[in-house]
């Protein structure tokens, strides 16, 4: 049975890394002693080691050891043997390119579909949708495909931002960008605000956290769903 936390972000304003999620993660990873971390997205260009060390500090507070996927000579076997998996945020294009390059995308999908607990934040959440095409990131590298895990039957836009009333900014809003996506693609998109996450238990997908989420469907007006809403029928 699938068991995922798909979070908009790792850090909320005035908080430390993963702090707001730790009570949820303690329960989510109950019985897990060692976590496999996927550092490929490299936020701000930091090294895999630096990123993994940051994650180690956070998970040490709930008694979980962290190993970086880059530390293994055989990443496919590391994924197959993992008690749990966390994919962190950063640049989604880089993350997806590395997942394909190291031949672990299909393996992660297989083990998570079969019950290995998974946590994604930001880019690590974006790839839980059908494709990565609703990321906010710059295309700094070229992945071989935009197809991602498909743990949920729609696309995700983590860090979703509402238009600011009275703003003089003339660039596109997130809603405009998602409407552009829907000019060519049919799958729904969930705009996931900071401080909220999806809880996936088997085939049940539930919005959790402090905020509502915004749903975009092709040829329909966008609408809000409140926290604790069951999103299992969104496809």
XYZ file of C-alpha atoms in Angstrom:
235
model
C 0.000 0.000 0.000
C 1.397 3.394 -0.961
C 2.417 5.553 1.998
C 3.530 9.076 1.039
C 3.837 12.603 2.350
C 4.006 15.063 -0.564
C 4.845 18.484 0.909
C 4.880 21.868 -0.791
C 8.076 22.893 0.986
C 10.685 21.744 3.482
C 10.781 25.036 5.387
C 8.138 27.592 6.276
C 8.743 31.213 7.265
C 10.423 31.573 10.683
C 10.955 27.795 10.854
C 13.966 25.528 10.527
C 14.431 22.748 7.974
C 11.487 20.283 8.168
C 10.521 21.628 11.597
C 6.816 22.081 10.844
C 6.580 18.518 9.449
C 8.532 16.638 12.108
C 5.525 15.540 14.219
C 3.902 14.145 11.068
C 7.150 12.540 9.895
C 7.719 10.853 13.240
C 4.466 8.972 12.736
C 4.912 8.549 8.982
C 8.299 6.882 9.443
C 7.365 4.875 12.544
C 9.617 1.794 12.737
C 12.181 3.248 10.310
C 15.756 3.432 11.604
C 17.556 4.456 8.380
C 16.288 6.747 5.622
C 17.612 6.921 2.061
C 17.914 10.537 0.905
C 17.930 11.537 -2.763
C 20.052 14.743 -2.949
C 20.063 15.143 -6.723
C 18.129 18.439 -6.893
C 20.982 20.346 -5.149
C 19.275 23.603 -4.052
C 21.482 26.680 -4.588
C 24.031 24.352 -6.204
C 25.232 22.836 -2.917
C 27.010 19.488 -3.023
C 25.324 16.153 -2.449
C 27.283 15.788 0.805
C 26.278 19.222 2.102
C 22.637 18.570 1.305
C 22.656 15.153 2.951
C 24.287 16.568 6.081
C 21.479 19.122 6.358
C 18.906 16.351 6.187
C 20.814 14.261 8.753
C 20.566 17.057 11.313
C 16.784 17.281 10.933
C 16.090 13.554 11.078
C 18.423 13.017 14.024
C 15.828 14.863 16.136
C 13.369 12.006 15.559
C 15.960 9.238 15.867
C 16.414 8.352 12.187
C 19.787 7.880 10.489
C 20.176 9.269 6.955
C 22.227 7.859 4.083
C 22.625 9.716 0.797
C 21.848 7.846 -2.411
C 25.044 9.259 -3.925
C 27.071 7.357 -1.310
C 26.256 3.977 -2.893
C 28.124 2.333 -5.750
C 24.884 0.666 -6.841
C 22.013 3.166 -6.416
C 19.407 0.745 -7.779
C 20.163 -1.796 -5.069
C 20.219 0.975 -2.458
C 16.672 1.943 -3.448
C 15.489 -1.672 -3.403
C 16.886 -2.172 0.103
C 15.765 1.178 1.572
C 13.488 1.261 4.606
C 12.189 4.670 3.514
C 12.980 7.341 0.920
C 13.087 11.150 0.989
C 13.600 13.266 -2.129
C 14.479 16.851 -1.313
C 13.814 20.103 -3.113
C 15.945 22.139 -5.457
C 15.876 22.179 -9.246
C 13.374 19.731 -10.731
C 15.103 19.559 -14.122
C 18.373 18.525 -12.484
C 16.605 16.090 -10.180
C 14.774 14.320 -12.997
C 17.869 14.177 -15.195
C 19.810 12.513 -12.377
C 17.007 10.051 -11.615
C 17.059 8.891 -15.223
C 20.844 8.994 -15.510
C 21.251 6.758 -12.452
C 18.429 4.426 -13.561
C 16.513 4.819 -10.306
C 13.279 6.512 -11.363
C 11.480 3.274 -12.212
C 12.952 1.510 -9.184
C 11.789 4.212 -6.761
C 8.338 4.091 -8.320
C 8.215 0.325 -7.925
C 9.245 0.210 -4.271
C 7.010 3.119 -3.240
C 4.028 1.615 -5.078
C 4.736 -1.526 -3.033
C 4.730 0.284 0.319
C 8.150 1.823 1.028
C 7.359 5.091 2.890
C 8.201 8.180 0.842
C 8.586 11.867 1.612
C 8.885 14.532 -1.045
C 9.392 18.255 -0.605
C 9.262 20.880 -3.355
C 11.013 19.307 -6.382
C 10.736 15.949 -4.628
C 6.982 16.511 -4.563
C 6.685 17.872 -8.072
C 7.908 14.520 -9.399
C 5.127 12.677 -7.566
C 2.705 13.856 -10.246
C 2.274 12.500 -13.749
C 4.896 14.838 -15.204
C 7.263 17.578 -14.028
C 5.840 20.107 -16.500
C 4.216 22.302 -13.832
C 7.449 22.967 -11.932
C 8.472 26.565 -11.213
C 12.145 25.882 -11.926
C 14.524 27.079 -14.619
C 15.514 24.413 -17.196
C 19.215 24.449 -16.295
C 19.734 20.931 -17.687
C 17.804 18.739 -20.112
C 16.216 15.540 -18.738
C 15.469 12.713 -21.177
C 11.765 12.859 -20.319
C 9.294 14.994 -18.361
C 7.481 11.848 -17.206
C 7.811 11.293 -13.460
C 6.502 8.935 -10.769
C 2.743 9.305 -11.169
C 2.073 8.475 -7.512
C -0.970 10.733 -7.807
C -3.101 10.950 -11.002
C -2.554 14.657 -11.589
C 0.226 17.242 -11.733
C 1.515 19.325 -8.842
C 2.635 22.911 -8.447
C 4.438 23.131 -5.085
C 5.064 26.595 -3.586
C 1.834 27.778 -5.194
C 1.456 31.570 -4.851
C -1.731 33.567 -5.188
C -1.708 36.861 -7.082
C -0.925 39.757 -4.751
C -3.748 42.277 -4.706
C -2.544 45.707 -5.770
C 0.786 44.417 -7.105
C 2.250 46.329 -10.054
C 4.161 43.280 -11.261
C 3.240 42.669 -14.894
C 4.688 39.167 -15.274
C 2.659 35.981 -15.389
C 1.050 34.602 -12.235
C 1.181 30.926 -11.295
C -2.440 30.633 -12.388
C -1.563 32.069 -15.801
C 1.285 29.601 -16.214
C -0.955 26.665 -15.316
C -3.573 27.891 -17.799
C -0.818 27.867 -20.426
C -0.101 24.256 -19.495
C -3.769 23.400 -19.961
C -3.743 24.780 -23.486
C -1.802 21.618 -24.408
C -2.359 19.110 -21.566
C -5.444 17.580 -19.996
C -4.438 16.397 -16.516
C -5.556 18.450 -13.472
C -2.996 20.499 -11.537
C -2.994 20.947 -7.759
C -1.575 24.243 -6.514
C -0.060 23.307 -3.135
C 0.580 26.239 -0.804
C 3.439 26.547 1.704
C 2.711 24.659 4.915
C 0.394 22.105 3.285
C 0.948 18.576 2.037
C -0.776 15.549 0.563
C -1.076 12.366 2.575
C -1.318 9.287 0.362
C -2.452 6.019 1.949
C -3.051 3.388 -0.681
C -5.452 4.963 -3.168
C -6.661 7.635 -0.733
C -5.199 11.122 -1.251
C -5.940 13.704 1.452
C -4.973 17.367 1.693
C -3.341 18.147 5.041
C -1.810 21.215 6.679
C -2.819 24.799 7.330
C -4.098 25.950 3.947
C -6.576 25.207 1.232
C -5.261 24.132 -2.175
C -6.204 25.399 -5.624
C -7.387 22.995 -8.301
C -7.008 23.655 -12.011
C -8.781 21.547 -14.613
C -8.721 22.034 -18.360
C -11.575 24.225 -19.639
C -12.918 24.836 -16.116
C -12.666 27.707 -13.645
C -10.085 27.140 -10.896
C -11.504 26.351 -7.451
C -10.419 25.882 -3.833
C -10.456 22.734 -1.700
C -10.129 22.901 2.063
C -7.650 21.015 4.216
C -8.650 17.412 5.027
C -10.409 17.113 1.652
C -10.274 13.710 -0.043
C -8.744 14.232 -3.513
C -8.805 10.596 -4.592
C -11.235 11.264 -7.460
C -9.158 14.066 -8.998
C -7.827 12.739 -12.308
